[in-house]
Short mmCIF file of C-alpha atoms in Angstrom, two decimals:
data_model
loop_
_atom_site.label_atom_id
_atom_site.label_comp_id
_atom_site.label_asym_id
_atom_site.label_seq_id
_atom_site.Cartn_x
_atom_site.Cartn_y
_atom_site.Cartn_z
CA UNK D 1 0.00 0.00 0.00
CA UNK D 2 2.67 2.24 0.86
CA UNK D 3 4.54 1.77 -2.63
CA UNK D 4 1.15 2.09 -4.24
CA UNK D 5 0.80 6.10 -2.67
CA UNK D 6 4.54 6.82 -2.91
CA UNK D 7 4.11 5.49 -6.96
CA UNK D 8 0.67 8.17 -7.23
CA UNK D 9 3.09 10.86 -6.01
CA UNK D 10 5.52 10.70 -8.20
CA UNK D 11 2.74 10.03 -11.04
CA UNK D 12 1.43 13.74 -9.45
CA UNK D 13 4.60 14.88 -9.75
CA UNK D 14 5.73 13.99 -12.93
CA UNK D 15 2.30 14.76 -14.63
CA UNK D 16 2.90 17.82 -13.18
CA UNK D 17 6.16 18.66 -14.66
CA UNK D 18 4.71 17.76 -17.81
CA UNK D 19 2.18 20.01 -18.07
CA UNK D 20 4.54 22.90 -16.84
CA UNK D 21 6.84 21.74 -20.05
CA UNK D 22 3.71 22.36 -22.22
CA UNK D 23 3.23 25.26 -20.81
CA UNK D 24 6.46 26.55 -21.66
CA UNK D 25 6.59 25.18 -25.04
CA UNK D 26 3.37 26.77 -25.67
CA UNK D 27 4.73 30.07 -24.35
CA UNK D 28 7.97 29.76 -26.23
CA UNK D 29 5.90 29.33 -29.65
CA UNK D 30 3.93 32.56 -28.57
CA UNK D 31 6.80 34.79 -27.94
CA UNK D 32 8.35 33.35 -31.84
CA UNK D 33 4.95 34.69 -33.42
CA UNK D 34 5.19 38.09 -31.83
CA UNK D 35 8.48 38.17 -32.89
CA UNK D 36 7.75 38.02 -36.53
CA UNK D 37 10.62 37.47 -39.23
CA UNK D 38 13.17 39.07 -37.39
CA UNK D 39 16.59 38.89 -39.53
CA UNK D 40 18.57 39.26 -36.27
CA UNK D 41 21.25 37.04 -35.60
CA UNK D 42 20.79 37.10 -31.85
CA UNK D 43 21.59 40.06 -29.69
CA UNK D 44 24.41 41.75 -27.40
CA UNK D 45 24.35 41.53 -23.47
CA UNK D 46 26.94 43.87 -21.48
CA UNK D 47 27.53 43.68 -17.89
CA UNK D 48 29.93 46.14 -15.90
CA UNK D 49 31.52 44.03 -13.57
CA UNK D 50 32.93 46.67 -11.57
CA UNK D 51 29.30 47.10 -10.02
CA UNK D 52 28.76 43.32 -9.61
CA UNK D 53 31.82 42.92 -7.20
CA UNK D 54 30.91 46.23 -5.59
CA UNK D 55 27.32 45.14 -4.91
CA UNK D 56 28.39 41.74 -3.47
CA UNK D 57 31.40 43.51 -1.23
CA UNK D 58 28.10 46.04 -0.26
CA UNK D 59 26.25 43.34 0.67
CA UNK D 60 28.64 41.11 3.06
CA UNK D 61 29.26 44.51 3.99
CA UNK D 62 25.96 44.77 5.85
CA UNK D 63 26.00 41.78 7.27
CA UNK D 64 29.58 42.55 8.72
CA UNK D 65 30.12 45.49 10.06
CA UNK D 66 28.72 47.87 12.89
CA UNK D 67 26.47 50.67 11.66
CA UNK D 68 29.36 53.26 12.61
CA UNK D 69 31.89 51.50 10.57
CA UNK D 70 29.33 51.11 7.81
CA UNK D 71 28.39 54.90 7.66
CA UNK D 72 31.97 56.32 8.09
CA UNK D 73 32.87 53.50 4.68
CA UNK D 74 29.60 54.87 2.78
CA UNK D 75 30.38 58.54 3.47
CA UNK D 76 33.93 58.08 2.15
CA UNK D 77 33.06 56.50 -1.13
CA UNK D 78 30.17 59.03 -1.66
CA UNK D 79 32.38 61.82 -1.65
CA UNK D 80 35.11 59.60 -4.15
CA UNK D 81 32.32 58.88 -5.92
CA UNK D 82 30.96 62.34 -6.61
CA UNK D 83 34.63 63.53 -7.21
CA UNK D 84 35.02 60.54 -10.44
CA UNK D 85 31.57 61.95 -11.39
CA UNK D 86 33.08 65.19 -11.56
CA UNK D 87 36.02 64.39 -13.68
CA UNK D 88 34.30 62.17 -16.02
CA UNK D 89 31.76 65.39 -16.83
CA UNK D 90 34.63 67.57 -17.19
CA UNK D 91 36.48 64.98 -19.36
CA UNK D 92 33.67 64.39 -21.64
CA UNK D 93 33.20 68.47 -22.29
CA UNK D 94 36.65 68.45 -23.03
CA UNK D 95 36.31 65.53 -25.57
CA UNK D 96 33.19 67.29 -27.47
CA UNK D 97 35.31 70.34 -28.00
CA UNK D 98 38.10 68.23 -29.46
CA UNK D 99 40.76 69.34 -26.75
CA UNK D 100 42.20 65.79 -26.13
CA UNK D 101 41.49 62.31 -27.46
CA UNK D 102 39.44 59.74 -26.00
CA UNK D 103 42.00 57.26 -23.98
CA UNK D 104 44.49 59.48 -22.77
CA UNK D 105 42.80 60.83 -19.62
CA UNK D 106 39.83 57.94 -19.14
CA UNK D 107 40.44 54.98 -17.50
CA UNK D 108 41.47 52.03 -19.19
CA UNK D 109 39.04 49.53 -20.34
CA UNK D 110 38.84 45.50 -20.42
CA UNK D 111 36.54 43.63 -22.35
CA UNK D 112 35.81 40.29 -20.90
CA UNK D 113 34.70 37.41 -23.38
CA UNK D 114 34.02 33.26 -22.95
CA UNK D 115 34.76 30.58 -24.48
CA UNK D 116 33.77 26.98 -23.48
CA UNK D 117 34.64 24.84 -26.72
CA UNK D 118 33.32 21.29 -28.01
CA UNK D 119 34.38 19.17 -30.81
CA UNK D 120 33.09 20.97 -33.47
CA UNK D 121 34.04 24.59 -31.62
CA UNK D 122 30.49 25.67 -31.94
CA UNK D 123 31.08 28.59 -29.00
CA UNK D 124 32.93 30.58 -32.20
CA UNK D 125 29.72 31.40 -33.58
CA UNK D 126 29.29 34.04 -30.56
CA UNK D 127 33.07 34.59 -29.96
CA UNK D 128 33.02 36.05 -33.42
CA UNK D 129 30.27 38.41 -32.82
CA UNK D 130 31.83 39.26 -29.74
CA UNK D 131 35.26 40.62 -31.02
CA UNK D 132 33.57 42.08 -33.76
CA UNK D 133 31.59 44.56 -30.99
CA UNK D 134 35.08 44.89 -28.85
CA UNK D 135 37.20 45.55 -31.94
CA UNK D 136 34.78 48.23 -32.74
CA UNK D 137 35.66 50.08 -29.08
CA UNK D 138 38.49 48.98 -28.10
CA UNK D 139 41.99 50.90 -28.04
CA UNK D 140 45.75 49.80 -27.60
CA UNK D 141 45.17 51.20 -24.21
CA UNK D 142 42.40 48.56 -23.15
CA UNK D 143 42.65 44.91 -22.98
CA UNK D 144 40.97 41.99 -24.11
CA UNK D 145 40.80 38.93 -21.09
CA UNK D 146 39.51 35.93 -22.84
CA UNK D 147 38.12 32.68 -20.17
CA UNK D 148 38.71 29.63 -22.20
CA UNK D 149 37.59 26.47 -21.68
CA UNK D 150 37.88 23.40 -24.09
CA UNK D 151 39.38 19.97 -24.64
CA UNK D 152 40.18 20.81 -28.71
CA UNK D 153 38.06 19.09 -30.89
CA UNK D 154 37.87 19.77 -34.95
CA UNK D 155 41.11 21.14 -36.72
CA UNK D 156 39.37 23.81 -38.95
CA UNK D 157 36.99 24.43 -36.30
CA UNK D 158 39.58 25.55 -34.26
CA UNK D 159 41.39 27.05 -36.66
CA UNK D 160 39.03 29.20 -37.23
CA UNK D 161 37.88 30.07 -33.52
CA UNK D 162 41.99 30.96 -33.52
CA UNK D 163 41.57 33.58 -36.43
CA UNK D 164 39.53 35.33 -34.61
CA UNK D 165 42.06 35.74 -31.47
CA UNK D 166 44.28 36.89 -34.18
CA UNK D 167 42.21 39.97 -35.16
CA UNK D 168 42.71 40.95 -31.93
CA UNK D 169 46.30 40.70 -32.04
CA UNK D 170 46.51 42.09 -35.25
CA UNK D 171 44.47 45.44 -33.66
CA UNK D 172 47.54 45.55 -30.98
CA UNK D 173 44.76 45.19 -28.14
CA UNK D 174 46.29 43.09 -25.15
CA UNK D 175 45.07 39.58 -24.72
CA UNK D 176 45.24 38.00 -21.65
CA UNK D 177 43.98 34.14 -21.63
CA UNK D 178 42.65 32.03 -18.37
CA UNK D 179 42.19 29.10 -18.42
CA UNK D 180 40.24 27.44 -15.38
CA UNK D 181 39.68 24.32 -16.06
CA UNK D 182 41.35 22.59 -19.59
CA UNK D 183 42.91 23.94 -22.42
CA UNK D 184 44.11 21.01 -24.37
CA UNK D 185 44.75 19.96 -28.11
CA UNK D 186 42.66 23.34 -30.29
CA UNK D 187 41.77 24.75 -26.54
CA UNK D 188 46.18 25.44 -26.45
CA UNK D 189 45.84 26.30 -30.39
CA UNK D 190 44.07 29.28 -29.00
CA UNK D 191 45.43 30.23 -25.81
CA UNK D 192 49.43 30.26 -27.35
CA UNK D 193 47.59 33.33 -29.13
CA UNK D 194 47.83 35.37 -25.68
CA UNK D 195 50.01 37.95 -24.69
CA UNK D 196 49.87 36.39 -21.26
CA UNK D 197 48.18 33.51 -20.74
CA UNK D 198 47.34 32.54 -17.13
CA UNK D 199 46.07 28.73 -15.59
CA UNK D 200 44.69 27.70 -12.65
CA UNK D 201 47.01 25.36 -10.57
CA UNK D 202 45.14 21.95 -11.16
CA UNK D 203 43.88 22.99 -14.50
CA UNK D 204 44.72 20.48 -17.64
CA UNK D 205 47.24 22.07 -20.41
CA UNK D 206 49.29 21.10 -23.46
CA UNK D 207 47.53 17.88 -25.68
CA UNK D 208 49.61 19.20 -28.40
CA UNK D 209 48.81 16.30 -30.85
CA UNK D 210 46.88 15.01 -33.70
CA UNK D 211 44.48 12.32 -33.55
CA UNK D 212 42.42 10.57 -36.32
CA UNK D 213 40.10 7.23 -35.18
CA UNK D 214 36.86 5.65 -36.67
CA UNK D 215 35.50 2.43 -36.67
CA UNK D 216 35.73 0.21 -39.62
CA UNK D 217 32.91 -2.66 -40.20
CA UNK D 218 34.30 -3.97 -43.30
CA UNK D 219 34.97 -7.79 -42.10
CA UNK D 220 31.47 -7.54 -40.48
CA UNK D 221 30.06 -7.01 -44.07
CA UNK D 222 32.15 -9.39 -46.00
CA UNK D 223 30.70 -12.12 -43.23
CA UNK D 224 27.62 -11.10 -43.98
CA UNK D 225 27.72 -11.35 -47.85
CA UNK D 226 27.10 -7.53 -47.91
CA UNK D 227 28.82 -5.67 -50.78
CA UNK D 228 29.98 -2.11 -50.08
CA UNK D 229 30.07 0.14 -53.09
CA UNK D 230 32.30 3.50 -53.29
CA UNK D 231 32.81 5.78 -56.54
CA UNK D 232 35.84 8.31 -55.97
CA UNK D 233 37.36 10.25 -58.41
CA UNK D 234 41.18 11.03 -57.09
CA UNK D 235 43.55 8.26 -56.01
CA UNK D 236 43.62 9.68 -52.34
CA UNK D 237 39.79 11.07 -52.37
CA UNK D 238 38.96 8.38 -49.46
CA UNK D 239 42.15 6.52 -47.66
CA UNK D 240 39.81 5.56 -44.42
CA UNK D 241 35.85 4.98 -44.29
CA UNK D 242 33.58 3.09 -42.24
CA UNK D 243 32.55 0.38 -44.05
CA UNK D 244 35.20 0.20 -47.34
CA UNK D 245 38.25 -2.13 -46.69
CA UNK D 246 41.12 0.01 -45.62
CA UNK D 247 44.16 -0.50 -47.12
CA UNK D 248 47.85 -0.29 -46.44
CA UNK D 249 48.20 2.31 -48.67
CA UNK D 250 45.46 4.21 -47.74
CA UNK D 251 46.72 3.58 -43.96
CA UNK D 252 50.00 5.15 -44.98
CA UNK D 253 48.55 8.39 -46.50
CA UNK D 254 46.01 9.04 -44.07
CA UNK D 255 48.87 8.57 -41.51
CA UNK D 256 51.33 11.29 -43.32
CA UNK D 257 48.34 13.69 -43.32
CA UNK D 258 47.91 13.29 -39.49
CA UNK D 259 51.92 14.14 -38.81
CA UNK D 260 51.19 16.84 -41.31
CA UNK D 261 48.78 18.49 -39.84
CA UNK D 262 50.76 17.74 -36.12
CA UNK D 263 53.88 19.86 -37.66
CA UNK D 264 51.65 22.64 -38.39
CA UNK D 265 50.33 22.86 -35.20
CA UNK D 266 53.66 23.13 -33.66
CA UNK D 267 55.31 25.50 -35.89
CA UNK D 268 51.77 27.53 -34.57
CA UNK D 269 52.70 26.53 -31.21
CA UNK D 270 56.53 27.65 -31.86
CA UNK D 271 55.74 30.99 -33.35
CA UNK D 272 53.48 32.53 -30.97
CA UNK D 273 55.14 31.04 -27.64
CA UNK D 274 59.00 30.80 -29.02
CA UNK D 275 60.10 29.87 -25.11
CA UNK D 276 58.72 26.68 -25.43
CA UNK D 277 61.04 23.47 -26.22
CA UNK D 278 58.59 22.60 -28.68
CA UNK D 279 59.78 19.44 -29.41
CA UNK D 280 59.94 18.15 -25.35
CA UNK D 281 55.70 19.44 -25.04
CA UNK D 282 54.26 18.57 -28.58
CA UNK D 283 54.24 14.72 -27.41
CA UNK D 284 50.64 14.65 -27.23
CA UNK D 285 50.87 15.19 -22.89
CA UNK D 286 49.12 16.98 -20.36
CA UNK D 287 50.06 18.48 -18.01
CA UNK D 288 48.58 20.67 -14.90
CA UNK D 289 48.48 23.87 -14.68
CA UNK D 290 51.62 24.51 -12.77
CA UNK D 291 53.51 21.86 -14.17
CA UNK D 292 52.85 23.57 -17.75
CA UNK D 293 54.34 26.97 -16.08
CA UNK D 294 57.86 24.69 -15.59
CA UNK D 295 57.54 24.15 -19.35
CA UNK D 296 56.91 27.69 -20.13
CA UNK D 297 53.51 26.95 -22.05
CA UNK D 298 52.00 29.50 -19.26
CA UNK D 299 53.25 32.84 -17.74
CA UNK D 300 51.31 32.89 -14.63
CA UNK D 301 49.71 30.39 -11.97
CA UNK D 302 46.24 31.86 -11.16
CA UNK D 303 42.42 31.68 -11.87
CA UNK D 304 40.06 34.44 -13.61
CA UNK D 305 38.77 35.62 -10.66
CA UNK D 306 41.95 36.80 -9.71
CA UNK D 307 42.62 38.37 -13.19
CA UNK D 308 39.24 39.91 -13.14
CA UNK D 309 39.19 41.31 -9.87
CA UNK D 310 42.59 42.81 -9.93
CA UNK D 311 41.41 44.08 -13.43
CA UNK D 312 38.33 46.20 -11.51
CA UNK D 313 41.02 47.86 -9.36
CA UNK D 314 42.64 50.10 -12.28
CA UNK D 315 39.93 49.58 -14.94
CA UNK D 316 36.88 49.79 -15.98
CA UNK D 317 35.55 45.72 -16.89
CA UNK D 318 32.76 44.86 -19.01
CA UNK D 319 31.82 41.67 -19.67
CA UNK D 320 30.35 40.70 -23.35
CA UNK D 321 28.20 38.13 -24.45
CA UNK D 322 26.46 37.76 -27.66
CA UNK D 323 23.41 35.69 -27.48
CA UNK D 324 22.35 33.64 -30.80
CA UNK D 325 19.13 33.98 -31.40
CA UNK D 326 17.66 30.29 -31.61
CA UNK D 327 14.72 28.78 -33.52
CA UNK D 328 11.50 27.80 -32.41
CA UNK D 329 12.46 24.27 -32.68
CA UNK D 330 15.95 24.77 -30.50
CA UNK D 331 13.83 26.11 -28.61
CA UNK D 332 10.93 23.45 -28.21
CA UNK D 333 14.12 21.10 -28.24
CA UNK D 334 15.73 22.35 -25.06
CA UNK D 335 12.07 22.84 -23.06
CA UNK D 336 11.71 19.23 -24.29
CA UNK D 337 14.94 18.12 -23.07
CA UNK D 338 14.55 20.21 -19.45
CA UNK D 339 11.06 18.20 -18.95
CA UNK D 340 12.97 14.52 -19.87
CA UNK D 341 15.65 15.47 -18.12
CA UNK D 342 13.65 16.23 -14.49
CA UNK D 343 11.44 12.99 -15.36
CA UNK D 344 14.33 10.83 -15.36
CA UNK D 345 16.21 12.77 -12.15
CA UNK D 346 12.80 12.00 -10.13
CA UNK D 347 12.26 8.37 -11.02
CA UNK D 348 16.29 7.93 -10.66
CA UNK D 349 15.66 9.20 -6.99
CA UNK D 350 12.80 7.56 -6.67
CA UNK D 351 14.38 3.93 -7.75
CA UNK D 352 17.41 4.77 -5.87
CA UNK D 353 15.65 5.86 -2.74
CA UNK D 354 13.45 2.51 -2.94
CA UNK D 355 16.63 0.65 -3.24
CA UNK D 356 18.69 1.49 -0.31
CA UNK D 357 15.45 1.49 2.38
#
């Protein structure tokens, strides 16, 4: 009896959550039709993270200190306050008239961007968007502090999510890389691009390597009696595929493309970090974060946070993020995939819970 009310709970529950997803769907496709045939490819967000440290410093703040203190800190920075205020108006008069140019007086700006990379890079999409808007701001004065996060994944993918690090180089804007977590294989493609590029102690470096693997079900078609047909024009148009019988030759070529491609990536790896013994950290290794310093494939052992709140101190840091705009389906897709996705944590709970009693 008791596993028949505990099993009409969860039914509750999960018809619940179902209707809530239709709800959103139906919401979702709502919002599209109001939106018409908007040619937009998504839109900009900008944050000033000055004011986001300030109001969680302001908040512990409260919670902290004795009224007295509190008053005699909020007085202080009131009057500091009103004095910037001050000098900005007086700087900006002075830049309508033409008396002086933009960055030599103003405070010095850094753009903060994100990267978190897959196989197929998709996260370059937004990044290019992103540098586009930065590019268009931006001075030699100001800086650029990239957080990257990815394993590598596709060679042209990458390749291209690298160009686009270049045109900041190529502006002579600073770029400063973190990496948190892992920057491995086309993750290091792009961060040897910075100016300084900083880890996090435990984070996962280097992968500088080449790797080329599918599965071939040739012999399980010849067993079979099934016959694989494959029309290519070019002796070298297909060396490996899934289900045509690979051969030595074929092997061999696909092989000299893969240390191609590997000495390429280290003469990329050479030029833009020369300090490295390229030939002792292009083995295909990883290595943590401050084991890659000892190798010089990093200048500097520390996480953004640090970067970013150091950054705040002398500048003033915005934080861009373009936002893709998505179809109704990706849409539908992901409110789909949020309802499955709580379905299966309940009954997983509920089966494990069951289990262990």
């Amino acid at each position: 009896m008791e596993f028949l009310i505990e099993y009409g709970l969860f039914l509750a529950k999960a018809i619940t959550i179902v209707v809530a997803g239709l709800l959103i769907i139906a919401a979702i496709a709502n919002s599209s039709q109001k939106q018409g045939r908007s040619d937009k490819k998504g839109r900009i967000k900008v944050t000033r993270l000055n004011e986001h440290f300030e109001e969680l410093r302001d908040t512990l703040r409260h919670s902290v200190l004795e009224k007295p203190q509190l008053k005699a800190l909020e007085k202080q920075e009131k009057k500091q306050k009103k004095a910037e205020e001050k000098a900005k108006k007086a700087q900006a008069r002075q830049e309508v008239k033409g008396e002086q140019g933009d960055s030599q007086e103003r405070k010095p700006r850094v753009y903060v961007l994100n990267f978190e990379g897959n196989i197929p890079a998709d996260g370059v999409d937004s990044l290019r968007e992103e540098i586009s808007a930065v590019l268009s701001m931006a001075e030699p004065a100001d800086e650029v502090l990239l957080r990257l996060e990815s394993p590598g994944g596709m060679v042209h993918a990458y390749g291209l999510a690298s160009s686009q690090l270049m045109r900041i180089r190529n502006q002579k804007i600073p770029l400063t890389i973190c990496v948190d977590k892992v920057a491995a294989s086309g993750g290091y493609m792009m961060a040897c691009l910075a100016d300084r590029l900083v880890a996090a102690p435990f984070s996962i470096i280097g992968s500088i390597g080449v790797l080329m693997q599918l599965p071939n079900f040739n012999r399980v078609l010849k067993k079979h009696d099934v016959d694989f047909e494959q029309i290519s024009a070019g002796e070298y148009k297909r060396t490996l595929s899934t289900f045509g019988e690979i051969t030595e030759k074929g092997r061999e070529k696909a092989k000299e493309d893969v240390e191609s491609i590997h000495e390429i990536f280290k003469a990329w790896v050479k030029e833009h970090r020369p300090v490295v013994d390229i030939d002792k950290i292009a083995t295909g290794e990883t290595w943590l974060g401050v084991q890659a310093k000892e190798r010089y494939m990093v200048d500097d052992i520390r996480t953004s946070d640090e970067c970013i709140i150091k950054a705040c101190e002398q500048a003033d840091v915005f934080e861009v993020e373009f936002e893709l705009k998505k179809s109704l389906q990706d849409k539908m897709g992901r409110a789909f995939g949020s309802v499955f996705d709580s379905l299966y944590g309940k009954l997983f709970e509920k089966s494990e819970g069951s289990h262990y009693q």
